[in-house]
């Protein structure tokens, strides 16, 4: 039975990979980076997209990809140059393809309305080359073998489909269909019917007559889950030897079949089969989420068993529990690793954004990306994409100046934008840095007064950090005019809230005339963490161990009042002191302090007792409860109580 939904999901996944490949190499082509490789990659991806959409019956996408392929073919043959207008049109086509994939993923079928006008524009570009078309055969004449006026070269292709493929029949059918477009298939081994039914194991052979050339055949026969093992031509020797025409005009397909697979080739095929193994599989993300929930349940129940073991003191039980505990820890670490994804998944979309915004503003910007291999939990990746996108757009739109202004101030005309990611202890740090104009504190000072965010007196005495923090206030914008990109007063406040919801922090460093740097600090995962269990006013709560500096004892006379707040001198450092009475009620005076740290800043809180360290599962607050300032989530230890987890970020 034809599993349409399964094929549709697989089609969307692979098409998005090919779509992203086209966009990235289009940008590389525009920048003049390794043009031949970029053209080959684009052509291969466009050809694969065309064939896949045709096999699935998505005609609108097929027509658009076919027209794009015609353009890429002209570029590859040197008949068309890559211009800014052509790149813009091709990128617009990729946007249309992305929209079509969204439609397909939602269960619909793309229509020609989404691509009809683009197909016409692409054909207009193609037709501009019509006067030069007669030159192509003349230019291509010398490489043709002697005596081939009435016939075409015959090739034998040895092809293999990835053994892990779930669509062997579709892959084979798609390959035959694509080869048929550039030549005539004379025979296959096994037969074409067996290939299209998926009834084959290992490599298979295709005998094809084509004048497209070896490069075109290699391009078509190399794609997703398909690899070309060998390509040979029976007529290559005739092209070198100056024999009479009557010998060259007598093709011998039977002889070709006999000599197509010599002994060394058979050895290579066998070796390829033995070395090929399944290294990657696709797993639905919902299955991973369910597995993560089961692992979290194991962690909770492990804590409960530890309490039971401590209560009864059975030696055999303790030993067995110790082994189970190690297995649960290993399983948990493995599960966390599986959920990790490299940041390049979202970094790869940003060069296109930089390019579009720079062109819109008439600027020249060079983007460098480092640390894309740094991994982050999938649940956090979903929320990180929009904040990164907004900061990158702001850097190009607000930060980097136009070439004329940069030249006048002694800078290179092309601005630099640097995106880096790295791991620091338990955190992932992402930095977005530009060499633009920077943020003028005086401009922020005036804006704060005009917006009513500060009194003139407060603004006059405000520090640079105080003024820069105003950027994250709702409705605050330094843009002089409203554009399609920025200046509407909606942006960095939402960015800060989103980063805070991921339990991360955002910091800004800026210098007038030198540039601005945004630093995002994110925990690698939000699911299972080590916490310190404490009691405050008789109530139990948890504090992430990564935020705990030390536990200290103090005396009442060491605590001093500063205005309405309290502070304590500890290790030659004055720290703010919080009693958390708003959260847990007024408690008796305690001499036990927990020193907390977040993003380089410290404070301390008073607690009744410290119960020790424990590994717990942190669950977000339910939608019914809503957000609660100072609480990042809840956890359920082994005894079944619901314990709040303190949000150190809001305290510090």
PDB file of N, CA and C in Angstrom, residues 382-444:
ATOM      1  N   UNK A 382      14.363  25.961  19.097  1.00  0.00           N
ATOM      2  CA  UNK A 382      13.120  26.498  18.553  1.00  0.00           C
ATOM      3  C   UNK A 382      12.926  27.954  18.941  1.00  0.00           C
ATOM      4  N   UNK A 383      13.283  28.294  20.203  1.00  0.00           N
ATOM      5  CA  UNK A 383      13.057  29.649  20.677  1.00  0.00           C
ATOM      6  C   UNK A 383      14.183  30.609  20.375  1.00  0.00           C
ATOM      7  N   UNK A 384      15.324  30.103  19.920  1.00  0.00           N
ATOM      8  CA  UNK A 384      16.493  30.950  19.714  1.00  0.00           C
ATOM      9  C   UNK A 384      16.526  31.584  18.329  1.00  0.00           C
ATOM     10  N   UNK A 385      15.837  30.999  17.374  1.00  0.00           N
ATOM     11  CA  UNK A 385      15.922  31.450  15.989  1.00  0.00           C
ATOM     12  C   UNK A 385      15.492  32.906  15.822  1.00  0.00           C
ATOM     13  N   UNK A 386      14.327  33.271  16.359  1.00  0.00           N
ATOM     14  CA  UNK A 386      13.820  34.640  16.178  1.00  0.00           C
ATOM     15  C   UNK A 386      14.688  35.697  16.855  1.00  0.00           C
ATOM     16  N   UNK A 387      15.138  35.507  18.120  1.00  0.00           N
ATOM     17  CA  UNK A 387      16.027  36.504  18.717  1.00  0.00           C
ATOM     18  C   UNK A 387      17.315  36.718  17.921  1.00  0.00           C
ATOM     19  N   UNK A 388      17.927  35.633  17.456  1.00  0.00           N
ATOM     20  CA  UNK A 388      19.146  35.771  16.660  1.00  0.00           C
ATOM     21  C   UNK A 388      18.876  36.541  15.376  1.00  0.00           C
ATOM     22  N   UNK A 389      17.776  36.211  14.735  1.00  0.00           N
ATOM     23  CA  UNK A 389      17.410  36.877  13.486  1.00  0.00           C
ATOM     24  C   UNK A 389      17.259  38.375  13.706  1.00  0.00           C
ATOM     25  N   UNK A 390      16.599  38.750  14.815  1.00  0.00           N
ATOM     26  CA  UNK A 390      16.359  40.169  15.068  1.00  0.00           C
ATOM     27  C   UNK A 390      17.660  40.913  15.372  1.00  0.00           C
ATOM     28  N   UNK A 391      18.534  40.303  16.173  1.00  0.00           N
ATOM     29  CA  UNK A 391      19.793  40.965  16.511  1.00  0.00           C
ATOM     30  C   UNK A 391      20.662  41.132  15.262  1.00  0.00           C
ATOM     31  N   UNK A 392      20.689  40.118  14.402  1.00  0.00           N
ATOM     32  CA  UNK A 392      21.473  40.196  13.163  1.00  0.00           C
ATOM     33  C   UNK A 392      20.934  41.315  12.264  1.00  0.00           C
ATOM     34  N   UNK A 393      19.621  41.385  12.116  1.00  0.00           N
ATOM     35  CA  UNK A 393      19.025  42.436  11.283  1.00  0.00           C
ATOM     36  C   UNK A 393      19.336  43.814  11.847  1.00  0.00           C
ATOM     37  N   UNK A 394      19.247  43.952  13.173  1.00  0.00           N
ATOM     38  CA  UNK A 394      19.559  45.228  13.813  1.00  0.00           C
ATOM     39  C   UNK A 394      21.019  45.621  13.594  1.00  0.00           C
ATOM     40  N   UNK A 395      21.925  44.632  13.662  1.00  0.00           N
ATOM     41  CA  UNK A 395      23.344  44.924  13.488  1.00  0.00           C
ATOM     42  C   UNK A 395      23.619  45.507  12.106  1.00  0.00           C
ATOM     43  N   UNK A 396      22.974  44.948  11.087  1.00  0.00           N
ATOM     44  CA  UNK A 396      23.176  45.452   9.719  1.00  0.00           C
ATOM     45  C   UNK A 396      22.445  46.767   9.515  1.00  0.00           C
ATOM     46  N   UNK A 397      21.207  46.855  10.006  1.00  0.00           N
ATOM     47  CA  UNK A 397      20.377  48.023   9.764  1.00  0.00           C
ATOM     48  C   UNK A 397      20.790  49.232  10.608  1.00  0.00           C
ATOM     49  N   UNK A 398      21.022  49.014  11.909  1.00  0.00           N
ATOM     50  CA  UNK A 398      21.362  50.104  12.825  1.00  0.00           C
ATOM     51  C   UNK A 398      22.862  50.294  12.992  1.00  0.00           C
ATOM     52  N   UNK A 399      23.591  49.158  13.116  1.00  0.00           N
ATOM     53  CA  UNK A 399      24.988  49.245  13.534  1.00  0.00           C
ATOM     54  C   UNK A 399      25.950  49.641  12.432  1.00  0.00           C
ATOM     55  N   UNK A 400      25.947  48.907  11.335  1.00  0.00           N
ATOM     56  CA  UNK A 400      26.942  49.127  10.283  1.00  0.00           C
ATOM     57  C   UNK A 400      26.532  50.295   9.393  1.00  0.00           C
ATOM     58  N   UNK A 401      27.491  51.173   9.120  1.00  0.00           N
ATOM     59  CA  UNK A 401      27.211  52.374   8.334  1.00  0.00           C
ATOM     60  C   UNK A 401      27.280  52.085   6.835  1.00  0.00           C
ATOM     61  N   UNK A 402      26.855  53.051   6.032  1.00  0.00           N
ATOM     62  CA  UNK A 402      26.965  52.937   4.578  1.00  0.00           C
ATOM     63  C   UNK A 402      28.428  53.079   4.176  1.00  0.00           C
ATOM     64  N   UNK A 403      28.813  52.589   2.996  1.00  0.00           N
ATOM     65  CA  UNK A 403      30.222  52.672   2.574  1.00  0.00           C
ATOM     66  C   UNK A 403      30.775  54.091   2.587  1.00  0.00           C
ATOM     67  N   UNK A 404      29.941  55.078   2.213  1.00  0.00           N
ATOM     68  CA  UNK A 404      30.416  56.465   2.180  1.00  0.00           C
ATOM     69  C   UNK A 404      30.778  56.965   3.574  1.00  0.00           C
ATOM     70  N   UNK A 405      29.887  56.679   4.551  1.00  0.00           N
ATOM     71  CA  UNK A 405      30.141  57.128   5.927  1.00  0.00           C
ATOM     72  C   UNK A 405      31.355  56.415   6.501  1.00  0.00           C
ATOM     73  N   UNK A 406      31.484  55.119   6.225  1.00  0.00           N
ATOM     74  CA  UNK A 406      32.629  54.364   6.738  1.00  0.00           C
ATOM     75  C   UNK A 406      33.935  54.889   6.141  1.00  0.00           C
ATOM     76  N   UNK A 407      33.920  55.185   4.844  1.00  0.00           N
ATOM     77  CA  UNK A 407      35.129  55.699   4.201  1.00  0.00           C
ATOM     78  C   UNK A 407      35.518  57.057   4.783  1.00  0.00           C
ATOM     79  N   UNK A 408      34.511  57.900   5.067  1.00  0.00           N
ATOM     80  CA  UNK A 408      34.788  59.223   5.628  1.00  0.00           C
ATOM     81  C   UNK A 408      35.401  59.135   7.023  1.00  0.00           C
ATOM     82  N   UNK A 409      35.070  58.077   7.767  1.00  0.00           N
ATOM     83  CA  UNK A 409      35.601  57.925   9.125  1.00  0.00           C
ATOM     84  C   UNK A 409      36.848  57.039   9.164  1.00  0.00           C
ATOM     85  N   UNK A 410      37.384  56.724   7.977  1.00  0.00           N
ATOM     86  CA  UNK A 410      38.628  55.957   7.922  1.00  0.00           C
ATOM     87  C   UNK A 410      38.459  54.457   8.050  1.00  0.00           C
ATOM     88  N   UNK A 411      37.257  53.938   7.868  1.00  0.00           N
ATOM     89  CA  UNK A 411      37.014  52.507   7.939  1.00  0.00           C
ATOM     90  C   UNK A 411      36.947  51.910   6.536  1.00  0.00           C
ATOM     91  N   UNK A 412      37.163  50.586   6.407  1.00  0.00           N
ATOM     92  CA  UNK A 412      36.942  49.941   5.104  1.00  0.00           C
ATOM     93  C   UNK A 412      35.473  50.063   4.698  1.00  0.00           C
ATOM     94  N   UNK A 413      35.194  50.202   3.405  1.00  0.00           N
ATOM     95  CA  UNK A 413      33.790  50.346   2.966  1.00  0.00           C
ATOM     96  C   UNK A 413      32.901  49.174   3.391  1.00  0.00           C
ATOM     97  N   UNK A 414      33.485  47.994   3.438  1.00  0.00           N
ATOM     98  CA  UNK A 414      32.697  46.805   3.794  1.00  0.00           C
ATOM     99  C   UNK A 414      32.721  46.589   5.306  1.00  0.00           C
ATOM    100  N   UNK A 415      31.533  46.539   5.914  1.00  0.00           N
ATOM    101  CA  UNK A 415      31.435  46.298   7.342  1.00  0.00           C
ATOM    102  C   UNK A 415      31.614  44.831   7.683  1.00  0.00           C
ATOM    103  N   UNK A 416      32.030  44.558   8.916  1.00  0.00           N
ATOM    104  CA  UNK A 416      32.247  43.190   9.374  1.00  0.00           C
ATOM    105  C   UNK A 416      31.227  42.835  10.442  1.00  0.00           C
ATOM    106  N   UNK A 417      30.615  41.686  10.288  1.00  0.00           N
ATOM    107  CA  UNK A 417      29.666  41.167  11.268  1.00  0.00           C
ATOM    108  C   UNK A 417      30.126  39.760  11.631  1.00  0.00           C
ATOM    109  N   UNK A 418      30.319  39.524  12.933  1.00  0.00           N
ATOM    110  CA  UNK A 418      30.902  38.262  13.377  1.00  0.00           C
ATOM    111  C   UNK A 418      29.937  37.562  14.324  1.00  0.00           C
ATOM    112  N   UNK A 419      29.611  36.317  14.001  1.00  0.00           N
ATOM    113  CA  UNK A 419      28.726  35.494  14.831  1.00  0.00           C
ATOM    114  C   UNK A 419      29.531  34.298  15.318  1.00  0.00           C
ATOM    115  N   UNK A 420      29.660  34.163  16.635  1.00  0.00           N
ATOM    116  CA  UNK A 420      30.444  33.063  17.193  1.00  0.00           C
ATOM    117  C   UNK A 420      29.638  32.351  18.273  1.00  0.00           C
ATOM    118  N   UNK A 421      29.905  31.081  18.425  1.00  0.00           N
ATOM    119  CA  UNK A 421      29.277  30.277  19.479  1.00  0.00           C
ATOM    120  C   UNK A 421      30.358  29.414  20.115  1.00  0.00           C
ATOM    121  N   UNK A 422      30.280  29.261  21.422  1.00  0.00           N
ATOM    122  CA  UNK A 422      31.249  28.422  22.128  1.00  0.00           C
ATOM    123  C   UNK A 422      30.612  27.916  23.409  1.00  0.00           C
ATOM    124  N   UNK A 423      31.213  26.890  23.974  1.00  0.00           N
ATOM    125  CA  UNK A 423      30.742  26.344  25.240  1.00  0.00           C
ATOM    126  C   UNK A 423      31.673  26.797  26.353  1.00  0.00           C
ATOM    127  N   UNK A 424      31.094  27.272  27.443  1.00  0.00           N
ATOM    128  CA  UNK A 424      31.844  27.696  28.617  1.00  0.00           C
ATOM    129  C   UNK A 424      31.249  27.001  29.839  1.00  0.00           C
ATOM    130  N   UNK A 425      31.966  25.973  30.325  1.00  0.00           N
ATOM    131  CA  UNK A 425      31.465  25.152  31.428  1.00  0.00           C
ATOM    132  C   UNK A 425      30.129  24.532  31.029  1.00  0.00           C
ATOM    133  N   UNK A 426      29.057  24.857  31.755  1.00  0.00           N
ATOM    134  CA  UNK A 426      27.752  24.263  31.454  1.00  0.00           C
ATOM    135  C   UNK A 426      26.925  25.114  30.498  1.00  0.00           C
ATOM    136  N   UNK A 427      27.433  26.266  30.096  1.00  0.00           N
ATOM    137  CA  UNK A 427      26.645  27.198  29.301  1.00  0.00           C
ATOM    138  C   UNK A 427      27.125  27.263  27.858  1.00  0.00           C
ATOM    139  N   UNK A 428      26.231  27.723  26.998  1.00  0.00           N
ATOM    140  CA  UNK A 428      26.574  28.024  25.612  1.00  0.00           C
ATOM    141  C   UNK A 428      26.525  29.542  25.444  1.00  0.00           C
ATOM    142  N   UNK A 429      27.609  30.115  24.932  1.00  0.00           N
ATOM    143  CA  UNK A 429      27.709  31.564  24.761  1.00  0.00           C
ATOM    144  C   UNK A 429      27.705  31.884  23.273  1.00  0.00           C
ATOM    145  N   UNK A 430      26.776  32.756  22.865  1.00  0.00           N
ATOM    146  CA  UNK A 430      26.665  33.196  21.471  1.00  0.00           C
ATOM    147  C   UNK A 430      26.927  34.701  21.441  1.00  0.00           C
ATOM    148  N   UNK A 431      27.853  35.126  20.582  1.00  0.00           N
ATOM    149  CA  UNK A 431      28.196  36.540  20.469  1.00  0.00           C
ATOM    150  C   UNK A 431      27.929  37.027  19.055  1.00  0.00           C
ATOM    151  N   UNK A 432      27.298  38.203  18.952  1.00  0.00           N
ATOM    152  CA  UNK A 432      27.067  38.868  17.667  1.00  0.00           C
ATOM    153  C   UNK A 432      27.749  40.223  17.749  1.00  0.00           C
ATOM    154  N   UNK A 433      28.813  40.396  16.973  1.00  0.00           N
ATOM    155  CA  UNK A 433      29.640  41.598  17.089  1.00  0.00           C
ATOM    156  C   UNK A 433      29.789  42.264  15.728  1.00  0.00           C
ATOM    157  N   UNK A 434      29.627  43.596  15.689  1.00  0.00           N
ATOM    158  CA  UNK A 434      29.827  44.351  14.453  1.00  0.00           C
ATOM    159  C   UNK A 434      30.844  45.457  14.684  1.00  0.00           C
ATOM    160  N   UNK A 435      31.419  45.955  13.588  1.00  0.00           N
ATOM    161  CA  UNK A 435      32.390  47.056  13.684  1.00  0.00           C
ATOM    162  C   UNK A 435      31.765  48.354  13.206  1.00  0.00           C
ATOM    163  N   UNK A 436      30.487  48.547  13.544  1.00  0.00           N
ATOM    164  CA  UNK A 436      29.738  49.703  13.075  1.00  0.00           C
ATOM    165  C   UNK A 436      29.931  50.948  13.932  1.00  0.00           C
ATOM    166  N   UNK A 437      28.886  51.759  13.953  1.00  0.00           N
ATOM    167  CA  UNK A 437      28.967  53.066  14.610  1.00  0.00           C
ATOM    168  C   UNK A 437      28.855  52.977  16.122  1.00  0.00           C
ATOM    169  N   UNK A 438      28.377  51.855  16.644  1.00  0.00           N
ATOM    170  CA  UNK A 438      28.183  51.748  18.084  1.00  0.00           C
ATOM    171  C   UNK A 438      26.915  52.474  18.515  1.00  0.00           C
ATOM    172  N   UNK A 439      26.636  52.425  19.808  1.00  0.00           N
ATOM    173  CA  UNK A 439      25.436  53.071  20.358  1.00  0.00           C
ATOM    174  C   UNK A 439      25.881  54.264  21.189  1.00  0.00           C
ATOM    175  N   UNK A 440      25.372  55.424  20.853  1.00  0.00           N
ATOM    176  CA  UNK A 440      25.754  56.666  21.531  1.00  0.00           C
ATOM    177  C   UNK A 440      24.964  56.815  22.831  1.00  0.00           C
ATOM    178  N   UNK A 441      25.634  56.811  23.999  1.00  0.00           N
ATOM    179  CA  UNK A 441      24.908  56.960  25.271  1.00  0.00           C
ATOM    180  C   UNK A 441      24.138  58.271  25.370  1.00  0.00           C
ATOM    181  N   UNK A 442      24.678  59.347  24.785  1.00  0.00           N
ATOM    182  CA  UNK A 442      23.989  60.646  24.852  1.00  0.00           C
ATOM    183  C   UNK A 442      22.679  60.603  24.082  1.00  0.00           C
ATOM    184  N   UNK A 443      22.691  59.878  22.990  1.00  0.00           N
ATOM    185  CA  UNK A 443      21.454  59.721  22.214  1.00  0.00           C
ATOM    186  C   UNK A 443      20.418  58.939  23.025  1.00  0.00           C
ATOM    187  N   UNK A 444      20.893  57.907  23.735  1.00  0.00           N
ATOM    188  CA  UNK A 444      19.993  57.140  24.595  1.00  0.00           C
ATOM    189  C   UNK A 444      19.471  58.002  25.740  1.00  0.00           C
TER     190      UNK A 444
END
